[in-house]
Structures are given as C-alpha cells and as structure tokens.
Coordinates of C-alpha atoms in Angstrom, one line a residue:
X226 CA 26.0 14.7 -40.5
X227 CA 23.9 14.2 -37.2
X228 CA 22.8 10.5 -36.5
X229 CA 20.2 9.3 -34.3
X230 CA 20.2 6.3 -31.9
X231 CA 17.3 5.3 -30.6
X232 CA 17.4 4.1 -27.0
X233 CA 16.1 0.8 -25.6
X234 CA 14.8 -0.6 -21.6
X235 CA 18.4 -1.5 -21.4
X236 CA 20.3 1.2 -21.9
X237 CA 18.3 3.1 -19.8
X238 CA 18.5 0.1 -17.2
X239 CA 22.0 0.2 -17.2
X240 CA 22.6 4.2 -16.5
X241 CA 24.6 5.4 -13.2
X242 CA 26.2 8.4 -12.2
X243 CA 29.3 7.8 -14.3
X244 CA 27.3 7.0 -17.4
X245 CA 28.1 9.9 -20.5
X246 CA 26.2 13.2 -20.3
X247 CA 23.7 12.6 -23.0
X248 CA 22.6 9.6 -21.4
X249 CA 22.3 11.4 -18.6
X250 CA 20.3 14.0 -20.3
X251 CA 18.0 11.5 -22.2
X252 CA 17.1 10.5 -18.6
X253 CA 16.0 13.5 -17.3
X254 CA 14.7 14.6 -20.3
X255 CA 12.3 11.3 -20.7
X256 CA 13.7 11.6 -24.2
X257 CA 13.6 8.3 -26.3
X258 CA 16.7 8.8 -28.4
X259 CA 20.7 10.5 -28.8
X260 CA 22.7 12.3 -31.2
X261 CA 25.8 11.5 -32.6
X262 CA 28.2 14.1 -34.8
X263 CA 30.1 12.6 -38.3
X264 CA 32.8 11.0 -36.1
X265 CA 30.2 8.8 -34.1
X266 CA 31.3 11.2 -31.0
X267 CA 28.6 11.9 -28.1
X268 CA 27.5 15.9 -28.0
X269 CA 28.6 15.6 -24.6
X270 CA 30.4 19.2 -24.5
X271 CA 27.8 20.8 -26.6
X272 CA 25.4 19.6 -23.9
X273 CA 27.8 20.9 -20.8
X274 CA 27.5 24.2 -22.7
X275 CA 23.8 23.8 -23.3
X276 CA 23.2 23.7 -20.1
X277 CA 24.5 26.3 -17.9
X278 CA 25.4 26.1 -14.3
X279 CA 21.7 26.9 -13.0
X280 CA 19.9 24.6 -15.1
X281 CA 18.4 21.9 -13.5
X282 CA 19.8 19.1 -15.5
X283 CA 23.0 20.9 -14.2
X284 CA 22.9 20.8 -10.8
X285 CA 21.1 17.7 -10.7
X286 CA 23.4 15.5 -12.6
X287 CA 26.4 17.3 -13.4
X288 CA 27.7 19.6 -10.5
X289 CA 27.4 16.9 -7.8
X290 CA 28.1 13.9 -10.0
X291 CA 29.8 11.9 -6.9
X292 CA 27.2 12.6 -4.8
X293 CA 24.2 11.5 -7.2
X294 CA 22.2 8.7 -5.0
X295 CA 20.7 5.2 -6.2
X296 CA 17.2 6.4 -5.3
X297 CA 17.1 9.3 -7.4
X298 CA 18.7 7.0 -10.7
X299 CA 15.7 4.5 -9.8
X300 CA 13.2 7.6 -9.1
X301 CA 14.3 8.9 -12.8
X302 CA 14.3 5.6 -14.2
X303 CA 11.3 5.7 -13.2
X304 CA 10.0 8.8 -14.5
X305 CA 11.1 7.9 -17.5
X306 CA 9.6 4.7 -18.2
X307 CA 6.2 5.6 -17.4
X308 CA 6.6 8.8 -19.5
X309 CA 7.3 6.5 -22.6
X310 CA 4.4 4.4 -21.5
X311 CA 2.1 7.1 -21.4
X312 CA 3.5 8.9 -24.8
X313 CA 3.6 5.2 -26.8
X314 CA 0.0 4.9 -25.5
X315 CA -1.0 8.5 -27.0
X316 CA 0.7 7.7 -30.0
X317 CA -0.9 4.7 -31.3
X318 CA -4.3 7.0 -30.4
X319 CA -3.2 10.0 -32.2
X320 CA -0.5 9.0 -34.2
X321 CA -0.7 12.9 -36.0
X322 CA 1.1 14.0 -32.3
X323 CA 3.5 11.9 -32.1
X324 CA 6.3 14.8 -33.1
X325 CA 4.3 17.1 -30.9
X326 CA 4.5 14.7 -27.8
X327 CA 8.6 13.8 -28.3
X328 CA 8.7 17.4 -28.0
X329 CA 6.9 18.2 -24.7
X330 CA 4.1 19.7 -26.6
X331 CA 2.1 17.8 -25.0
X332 CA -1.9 18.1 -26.0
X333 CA -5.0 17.8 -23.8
X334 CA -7.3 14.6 -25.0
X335 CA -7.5 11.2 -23.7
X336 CA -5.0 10.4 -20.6
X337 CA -4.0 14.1 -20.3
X338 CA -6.4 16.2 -18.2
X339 CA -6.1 19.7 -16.4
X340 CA -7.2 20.0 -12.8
X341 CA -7.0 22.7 -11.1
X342 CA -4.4 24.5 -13.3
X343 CA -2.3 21.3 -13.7
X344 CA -1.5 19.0 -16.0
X345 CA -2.0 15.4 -15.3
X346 CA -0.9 12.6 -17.4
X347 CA -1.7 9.2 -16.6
X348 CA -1.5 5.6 -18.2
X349 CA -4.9 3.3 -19.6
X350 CA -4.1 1.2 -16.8
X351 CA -4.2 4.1 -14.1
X352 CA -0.7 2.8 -12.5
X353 CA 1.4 5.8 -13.8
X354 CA 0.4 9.1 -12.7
X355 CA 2.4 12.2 -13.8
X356 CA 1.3 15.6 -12.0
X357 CA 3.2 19.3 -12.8
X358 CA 3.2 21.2 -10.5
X359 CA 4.2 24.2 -12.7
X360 CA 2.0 25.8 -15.9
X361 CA 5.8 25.1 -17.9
X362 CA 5.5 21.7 -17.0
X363 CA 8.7 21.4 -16.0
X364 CA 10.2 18.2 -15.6
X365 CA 11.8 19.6 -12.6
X366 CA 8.6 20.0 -10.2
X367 CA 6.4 17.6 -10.7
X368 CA 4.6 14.0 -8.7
X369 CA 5.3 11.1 -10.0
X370 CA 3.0 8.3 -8.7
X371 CA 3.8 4.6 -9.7
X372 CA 3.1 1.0 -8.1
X373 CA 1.8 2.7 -4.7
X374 CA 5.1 5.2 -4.4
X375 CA 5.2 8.8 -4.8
X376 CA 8.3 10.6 -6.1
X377 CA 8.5 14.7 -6.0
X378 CA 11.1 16.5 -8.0
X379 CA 11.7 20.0 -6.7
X380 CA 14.4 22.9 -7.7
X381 CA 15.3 26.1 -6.3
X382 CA 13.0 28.7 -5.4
X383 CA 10.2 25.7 -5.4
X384 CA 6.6 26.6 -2.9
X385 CA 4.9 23.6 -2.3
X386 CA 1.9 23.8 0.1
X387 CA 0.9 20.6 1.3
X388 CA -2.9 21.4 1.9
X389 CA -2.7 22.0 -1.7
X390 CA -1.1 19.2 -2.4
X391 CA -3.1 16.8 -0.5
X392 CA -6.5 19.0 -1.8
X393 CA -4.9 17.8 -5.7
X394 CA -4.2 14.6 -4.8
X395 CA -8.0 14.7 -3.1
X396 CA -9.1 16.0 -6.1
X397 CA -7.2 13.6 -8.5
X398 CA -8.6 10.9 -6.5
X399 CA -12.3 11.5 -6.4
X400 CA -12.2 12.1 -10.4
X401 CA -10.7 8.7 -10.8
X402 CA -13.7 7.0 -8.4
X403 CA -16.2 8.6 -9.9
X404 CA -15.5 8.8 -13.2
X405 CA -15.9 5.8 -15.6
X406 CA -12.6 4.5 -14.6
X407 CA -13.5 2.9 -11.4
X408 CA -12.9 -0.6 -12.6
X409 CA -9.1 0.5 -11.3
X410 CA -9.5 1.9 -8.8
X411 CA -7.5 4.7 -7.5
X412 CA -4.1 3.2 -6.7
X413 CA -3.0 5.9 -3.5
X414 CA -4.7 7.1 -0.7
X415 CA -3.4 10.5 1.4
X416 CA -1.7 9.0 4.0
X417 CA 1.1 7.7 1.7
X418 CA 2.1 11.5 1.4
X419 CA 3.7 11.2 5.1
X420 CA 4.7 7.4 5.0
X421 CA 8.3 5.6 3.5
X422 CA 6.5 5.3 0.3
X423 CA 6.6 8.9 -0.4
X424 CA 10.3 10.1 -1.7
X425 CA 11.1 14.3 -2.3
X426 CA 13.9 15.4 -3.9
X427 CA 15.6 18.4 -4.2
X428 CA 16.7 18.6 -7.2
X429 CA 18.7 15.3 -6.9
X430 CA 19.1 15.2 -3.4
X431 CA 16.9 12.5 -1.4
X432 CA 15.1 14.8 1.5
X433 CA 15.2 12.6 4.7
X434 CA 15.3 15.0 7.3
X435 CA 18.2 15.7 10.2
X436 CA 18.3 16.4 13.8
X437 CA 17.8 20.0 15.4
X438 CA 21.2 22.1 16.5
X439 CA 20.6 22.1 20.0
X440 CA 21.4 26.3 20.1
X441 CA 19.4 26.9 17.3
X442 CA 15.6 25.8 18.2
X443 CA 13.9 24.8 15.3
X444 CA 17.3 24.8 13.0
X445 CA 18.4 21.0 12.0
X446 CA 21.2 20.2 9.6
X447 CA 25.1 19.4 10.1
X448 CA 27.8 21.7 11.2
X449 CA 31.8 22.0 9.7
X450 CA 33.9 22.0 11.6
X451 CA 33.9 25.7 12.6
X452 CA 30.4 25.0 14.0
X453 CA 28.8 26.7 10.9
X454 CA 25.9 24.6 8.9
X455 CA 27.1 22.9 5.8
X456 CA 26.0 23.8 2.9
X457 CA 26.7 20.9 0.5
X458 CA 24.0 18.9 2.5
X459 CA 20.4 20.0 3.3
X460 CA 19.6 22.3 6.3
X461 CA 16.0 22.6 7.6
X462 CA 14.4 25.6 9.8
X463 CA 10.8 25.5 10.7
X464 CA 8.8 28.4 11.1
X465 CA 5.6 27.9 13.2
X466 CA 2.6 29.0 11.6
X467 CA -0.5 27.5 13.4
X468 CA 0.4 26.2 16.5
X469 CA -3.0 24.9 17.5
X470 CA -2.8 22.4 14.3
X471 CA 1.0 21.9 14.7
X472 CA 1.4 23.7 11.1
X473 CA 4.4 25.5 9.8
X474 CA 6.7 26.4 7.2
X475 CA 9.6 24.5 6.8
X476 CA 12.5 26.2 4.3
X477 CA 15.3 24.2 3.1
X478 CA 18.4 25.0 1.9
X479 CA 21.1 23.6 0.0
X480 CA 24.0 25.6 -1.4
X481 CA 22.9 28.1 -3.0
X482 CA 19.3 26.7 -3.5
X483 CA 16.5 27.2 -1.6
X484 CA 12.9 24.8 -1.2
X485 CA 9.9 26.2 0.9
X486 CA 7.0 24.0 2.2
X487 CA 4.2 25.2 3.2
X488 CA 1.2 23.4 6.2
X489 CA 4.5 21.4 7.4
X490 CA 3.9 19.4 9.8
X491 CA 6.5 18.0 12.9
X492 CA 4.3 15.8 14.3
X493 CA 3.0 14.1 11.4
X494 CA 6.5 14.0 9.7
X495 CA 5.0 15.5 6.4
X496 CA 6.5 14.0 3.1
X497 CA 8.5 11.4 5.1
X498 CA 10.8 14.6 6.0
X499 CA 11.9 13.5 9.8
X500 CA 13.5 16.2 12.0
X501 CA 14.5 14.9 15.5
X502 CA 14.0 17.6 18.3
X503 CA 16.9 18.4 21.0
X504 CA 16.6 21.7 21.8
X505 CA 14.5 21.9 24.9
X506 CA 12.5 24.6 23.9
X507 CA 11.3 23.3 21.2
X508 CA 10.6 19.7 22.7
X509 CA 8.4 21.7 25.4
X510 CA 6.4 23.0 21.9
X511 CA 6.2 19.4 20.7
X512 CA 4.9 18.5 23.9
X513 CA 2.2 20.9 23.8
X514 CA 1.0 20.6 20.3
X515 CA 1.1 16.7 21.0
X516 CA -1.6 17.6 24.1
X517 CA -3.7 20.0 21.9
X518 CA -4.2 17.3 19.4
X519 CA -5.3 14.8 21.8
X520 CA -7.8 16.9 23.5
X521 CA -8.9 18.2 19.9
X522 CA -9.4 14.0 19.0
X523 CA -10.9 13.9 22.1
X524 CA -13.6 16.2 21.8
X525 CA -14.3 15.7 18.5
X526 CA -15.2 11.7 19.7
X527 CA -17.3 13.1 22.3
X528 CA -19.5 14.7 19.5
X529 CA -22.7 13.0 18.6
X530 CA -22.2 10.6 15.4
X531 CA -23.3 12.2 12.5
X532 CA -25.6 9.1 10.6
X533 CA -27.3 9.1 7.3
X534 CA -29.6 6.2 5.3
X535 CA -27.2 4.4 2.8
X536 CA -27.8 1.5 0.8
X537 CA -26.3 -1.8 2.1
X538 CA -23.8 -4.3 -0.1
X539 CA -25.6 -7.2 -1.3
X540 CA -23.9 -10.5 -3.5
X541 CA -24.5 -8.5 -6.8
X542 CA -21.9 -5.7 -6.0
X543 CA -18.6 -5.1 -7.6
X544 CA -16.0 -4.9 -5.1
X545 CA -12.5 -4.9 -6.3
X546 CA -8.9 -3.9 -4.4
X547 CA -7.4 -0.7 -5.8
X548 CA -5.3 -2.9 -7.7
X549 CA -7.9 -4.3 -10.0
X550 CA -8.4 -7.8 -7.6
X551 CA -12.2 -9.0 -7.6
X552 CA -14.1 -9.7 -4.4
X553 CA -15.5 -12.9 -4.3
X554 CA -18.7 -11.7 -2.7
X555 CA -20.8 -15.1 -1.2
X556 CA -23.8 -14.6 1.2
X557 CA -24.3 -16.8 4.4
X558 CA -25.9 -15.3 7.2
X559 CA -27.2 -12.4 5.6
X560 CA -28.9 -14.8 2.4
X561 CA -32.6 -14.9 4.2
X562 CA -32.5 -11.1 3.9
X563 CA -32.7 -10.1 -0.1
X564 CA -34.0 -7.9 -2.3
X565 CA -35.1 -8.6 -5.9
X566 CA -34.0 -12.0 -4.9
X567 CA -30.4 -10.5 -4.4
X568 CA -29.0 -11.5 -0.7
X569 CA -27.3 -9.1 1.7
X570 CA -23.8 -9.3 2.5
X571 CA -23.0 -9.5 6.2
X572 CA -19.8 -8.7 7.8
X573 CA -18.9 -12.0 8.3
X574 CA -20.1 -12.9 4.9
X575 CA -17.4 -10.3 4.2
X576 CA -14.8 -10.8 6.2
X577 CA -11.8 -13.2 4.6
X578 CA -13.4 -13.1 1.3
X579 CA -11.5 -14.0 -1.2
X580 CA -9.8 -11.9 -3.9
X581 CA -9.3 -12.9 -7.7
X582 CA -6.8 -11.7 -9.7
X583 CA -5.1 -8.6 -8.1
X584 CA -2.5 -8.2 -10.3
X585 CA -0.3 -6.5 -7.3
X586 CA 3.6 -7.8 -8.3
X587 CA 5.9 -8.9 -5.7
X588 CA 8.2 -5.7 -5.6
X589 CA 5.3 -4.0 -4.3
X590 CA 3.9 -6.5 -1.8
X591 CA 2.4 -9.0 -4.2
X592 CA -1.1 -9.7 -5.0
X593 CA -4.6 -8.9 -2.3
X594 CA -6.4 -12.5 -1.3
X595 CA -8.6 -11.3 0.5
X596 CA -10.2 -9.4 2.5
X597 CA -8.8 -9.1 5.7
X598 CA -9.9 -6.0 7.8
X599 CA -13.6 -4.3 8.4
X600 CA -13.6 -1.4 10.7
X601 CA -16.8 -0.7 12.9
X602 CA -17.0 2.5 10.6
X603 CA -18.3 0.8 7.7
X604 CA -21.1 -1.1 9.0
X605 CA -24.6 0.2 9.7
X606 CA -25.9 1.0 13.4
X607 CA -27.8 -1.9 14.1
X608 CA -27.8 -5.7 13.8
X609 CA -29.7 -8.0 10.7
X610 CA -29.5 -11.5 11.8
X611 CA -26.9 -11.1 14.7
X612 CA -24.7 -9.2 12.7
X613 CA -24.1 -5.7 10.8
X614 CA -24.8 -4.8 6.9
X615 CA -21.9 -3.2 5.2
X616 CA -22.6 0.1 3.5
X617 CA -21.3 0.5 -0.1
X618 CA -20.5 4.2 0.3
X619 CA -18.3 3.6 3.5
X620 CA -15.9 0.1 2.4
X621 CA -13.3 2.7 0.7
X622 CA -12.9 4.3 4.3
X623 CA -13.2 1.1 6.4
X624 CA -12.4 -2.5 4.1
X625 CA -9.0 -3.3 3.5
X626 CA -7.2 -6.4 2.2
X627 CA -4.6 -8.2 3.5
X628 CA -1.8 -5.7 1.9
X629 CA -3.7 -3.1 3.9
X630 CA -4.9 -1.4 0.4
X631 CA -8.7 -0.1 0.7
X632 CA -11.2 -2.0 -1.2
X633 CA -13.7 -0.1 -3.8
X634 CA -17.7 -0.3 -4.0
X635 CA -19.1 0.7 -7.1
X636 CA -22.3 2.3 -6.2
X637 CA -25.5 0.6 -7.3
X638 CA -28.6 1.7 -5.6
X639 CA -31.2 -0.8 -4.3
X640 CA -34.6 -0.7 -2.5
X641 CA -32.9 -1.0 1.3
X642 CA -31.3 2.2 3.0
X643 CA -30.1 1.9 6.6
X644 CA -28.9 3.9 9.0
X645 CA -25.3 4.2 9.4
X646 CA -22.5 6.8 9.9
X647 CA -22.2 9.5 7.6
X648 CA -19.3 9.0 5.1
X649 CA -17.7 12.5 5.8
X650 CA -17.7 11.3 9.6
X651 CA -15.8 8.0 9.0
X652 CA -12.5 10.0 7.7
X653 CA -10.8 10.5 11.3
X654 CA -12.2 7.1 12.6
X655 CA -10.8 5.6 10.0
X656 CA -7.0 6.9 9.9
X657 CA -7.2 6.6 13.8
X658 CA -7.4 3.4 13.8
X659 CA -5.6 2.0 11.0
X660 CA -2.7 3.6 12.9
X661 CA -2.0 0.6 15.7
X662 CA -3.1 -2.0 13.1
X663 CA -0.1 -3.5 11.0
X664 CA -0.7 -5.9 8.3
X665 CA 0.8 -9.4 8.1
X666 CA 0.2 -13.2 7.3
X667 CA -1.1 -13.6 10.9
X668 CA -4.2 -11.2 10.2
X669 CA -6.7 -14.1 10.0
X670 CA -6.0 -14.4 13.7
X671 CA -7.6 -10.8 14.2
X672 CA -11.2 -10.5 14.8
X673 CA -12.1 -6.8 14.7
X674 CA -16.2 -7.7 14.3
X675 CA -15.9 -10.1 17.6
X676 CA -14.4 -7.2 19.4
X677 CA -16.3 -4.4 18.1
X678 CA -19.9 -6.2 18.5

C-alpha cells in the first residue's frame, strides 16, 4: 500500500546535498508531496532507476552529489516556493484544476499567459515570475525571477540567444506596464541580465566564468595536470560573430554536456559570465572593440536630440517604486503653474520626495524612501519658474529611488504638453549614466539638477 506525505516550508527549508533522493526529487520537481511503500521505506531506488543517467534530475542532483553548490539548493528552493505560491493561488481560483496543475498540466487563464511561444507564470503580487524557455516546459530551461534576482536553469544541448532573451524579458515587461497591472509595477529592468543579481546554471553548476588559456585565444577553463582542459568543471570558447558590436557565441562545455549562447557579449560580461583575457591576441580584439564602442557612443551623442510634446507630472499623478512604494508627490515651486486647479511638479518639488510603504524586505535592500535621483533625461527642454517639469512618459527611464529601483508614472493625460526628449532617445542616456552613479545613504549629498542646470 503506497502512502503519501505531504511536505511542509520546513522540510523543504531543511534540504542539502545529502538529503534522501525523493526529497531531492520533490525539489526539482516543485512537487508538494512523497511516497512511501508498506514498510514506510523511501522509493529512493525506484527513483535512481526512474531516472536514467541523462535525465536531468540525474545529473543535476545525483551524479555530482559532492559537488552540488549552496546557490543552486537556494536557487531551487527557490523555484520551488514560488511554484507552490503560484499553483495555491490558481487553486483557490479554479479549484476543478487543481489535479491538472500538481501534474504540470498546467492551463492558460489568469496568472498563466503565452508570449511569444512561452509560457509565463507569474504570482497576483507580480514578485514571482516563471518563464520556459522550452514548448515542454521543462523544468530544466526556464527563468526564474524573484525579489529583483534572476535564476536560469539550462541542460545539455541548451541555445539561448540573448537578444531573444532580453527582446522576452522586453516584452514581458512592457505587458506588465501597460496592462492593468501597473499598480506593481514591473519588478526588473534589462540591465540585471548582466549584473550579480543574475545567476545561470548549467544544469546544477553555478556559471561564473574563468580566465583564457594563454595558447588558446579565446579558450578559458582549467587544465589537468597533463595540460589538457578538465572536464568535470566548465570550459568556455567564444566564437566572434559581430565584431563591430563586440557579439559572439560563447559554447560551454562540461563533461559530456554542452550549453551554447548566443549575442554573447565580452565586454558587457553577459549573464554575469566573466572571462578574464590573457592571451595577447585577443586583449589587442578587446582593445579594439572597446574603441569602436566609444566612437559608436560618441557619434551617436553628436546626433541632434530627437524631442517630442509630452505631458508634464502634476500633484495628482500616481507614482510608485517598482516595488509597490507611493510617491508622496507635494508641489512647491511649480504650485503657481496648474491646470484644472492641479499644480505642476517641479524637479525639485520631486527630488527627495518621500516614499510610503515600499514593501522592499531587508534581504533585498529594504524598503524605497524616497526619491533620490532625477537624470537630465526626464525633464522637459526648457525652464517653468527657474526649474524643469518632469515628463510622465520619461520617470521609468530617468527617476530612481534611493535603492536605485526606477520609479513608475501611470499615464494620465492633461491639457499641457511640452517639449522634451523623445522617450526612445532617453534609453542610452539613461544606462550611460546610471553606470558611474552608485547608490548609498550619502545620496542626499548629490545634486544632479544643480549640476545639470
């Protein structure tokens, strides 16, 4: 007679590497209970036998069992907790599919959508983001994005292209603004693909990157002994593709496994994968593609600024942190200029306002206060009363709160447009500049709108 066990926070808390197989597989699996036989014994050699050498429950927990890392338990853990989230949220909506969910078969209605052939699952609160990459929906390939983090799950023979991937995360994002979910916000923006809070995994091997073999140019991994590449530890070789844009592919290896990632970039460290150059050759490439860039930024700030008539923010607007904080918006210098009675907010109406109720907890950087940051690319062109209006369709690409998260505008239209830069021109301006600006307490020391004036 077969007996179930239902499993609890804890006992998924309190998995590691030595933990028995079918807790293991109820990890990876996301699957919310166990089996026991007549003599209360776990089917732990049934499930050896289940899965075969080349699954990847296999060789993710089970062939390299000594080797499994803390931040791929955590990254599962994870996984796994927002899966039950997201399933005990469908449930009590359509409690009919619950057997269907428990099994994978998971349904399209509310919090599952399909974009752009994939499946995306996502919690009420927007917070947990599932995205397969796969039409199986595979548990293996997949995005996981959670309390500002992104965690990728790869196997062998994996393509990733990460054009694609940034054009779905693109796409994900501008659903979520525009659709009736704003109040949220969208929790990510694309330039966490390339920073520390970005994690990819192959299969359950953490991909950090290595240094190149100095007689192999573009080859980076470690050598045995005999001076041949290991192959119980990842090896990289990049394949230049588009030298003007610094673009390549970048294949991986790892025993007998093999991850290829497309639009890889070496200069911009793409996915947080860092490979150190020491062949000379390919330093004298670097070097190059590091000019070509800067002449290509260069003459793309030489172009004239691209301007369009946008409406400005006054007191009424919502503003919130991608979080869910509130903008305290309060008008001062820009009160004398209204419409329907409504005041304009200035920028240094805006600047340090505060922020209610970001619900931000400590692990990730703890709650927004305020605002902390207003770049010269969200403002319109000229002054009202000694100082600029800030547009509503350009504080996603140029407001920022103290924990350096964007703020949101949700649009509402008024009788004033003004002229300021276009919104598809503040993209580079933006990501430029946010890159020699580091957030701290000491940011209420930093005037950007005294400077910039």
């Amino acid at each position: 007679m077969i007996k179930c066990n239902l499993l609890t926070a804890q006992d998924i808390d309190n998995l590691n590497k030595d933990s028995e197989t079918i807790y293991l597989k109820a990890l990876y699996q996301c699957e919310s209970s166990i089996y026991f036989d007549d003599d209360n014994l776990l089917y732990e050699n049934n499930t050896r036998e289940f899965y075969n050498y080349k699954s990847s429950f296999y060789l993710s927990f089970l062939s390299n069992k000594d080797s499994i890392s803390n931040e791929y338990l955590e990254a599962r853990k994870d996984l796994y907790k927002s899966m039950q989230t997201i399933k005990q949220e469908q449930a009590q909506e359509l409690e009919y599919q619950i057997s269907d969910i428990d099994s994978h078969s998971i349904n399209t209605h509310k919090g599952n959508r399909i974009s752009s052939n994939n499946l995306i699952l996502e919690s009420q609160d927007k917070n947990n983001i599932i995205i397969f990459l796969d039409t199986s929906n595979s548990l293996s390939h997949l995005i996981h994005i959670h309390n500002n983090k992104i965690d990728i799950f790869t196997k062998d023979k994996t393509y990733i292209d990460i054009q694609e991937l940034e054009s779905l995360l693109q796409e994900y994002v501008n659903t979520n603004t525009e659709s009736n979910n704003t109040k949220q916000g969208s929790p990510m923006s694309l330039d966490i693909l390339n920073s520390p809070s970005t994690q990819i995994f192959f299969y359950s091997t953490l991909l950090l990157g290595s240094s190149e073999i100095e007689s192999n140019p573009f080859l980076f991994g470690e050598l045995d002994k005999d001076n041949t590449i290991k192959q119980d530890t990842p090896s990289y070789y990049f394949s230049p593709k588009d030298e003007e844009n610094n673009l390549g592919t970048l294949t991986i290896f790892l025993n007998a496994s093999t991850l290829t990632l497309l639009n890889y970039s070496l200069l911009d460290s793409s996915l947080n994968i860092k490979l150190e150059l020491t062949n000379k050759e390919s330093q004298e490439k670097q070097d190059k593609a590091i000019i070509q860039r800067e002449q290509k930024q260069h003459k793309e700030q030489l172009k004239p600024l691209s301007t369009a008539m946008l409406h400005p923010l006054l007191e009424d607007n919502e503003m919130k942190c991608s979080h869910g904080g509130v903008v305290q918006l309060k008008s001062n210098l820009g009160k004398s200029i209204t419409d329907k009675n409504i005041p304009f907010i200035l920028e240094t109406d805006l600047l340090y306002s505060s922020i209610a109720g970001c619900p931000n907890p400590p692990i990730s950087g703890g709650p927004c206060t305020q605002v902390a940051l207003i770049l010269p690319s969200s403002r319109g062109l000229k002054k009202h009363n000694e100082d600029y209006p800030i547009m509503q369709s350009l504080v996603s690409s140029g407001v920022f709160s103290d924990k350096g998260v964007p703020l949101i505008c949700i649009p509402k239209p008024n009788s004033y447009k003004i002229n300021a830069p276009n919104p598809t021109h503040t993209k580079n301006i933006t990501k430029e500049a946010l890159k020699n600006f580091k957030y701290n307490q000491s940011i209420t020391n930093y005037h950007w709108r005294k400077n910039a004036a």
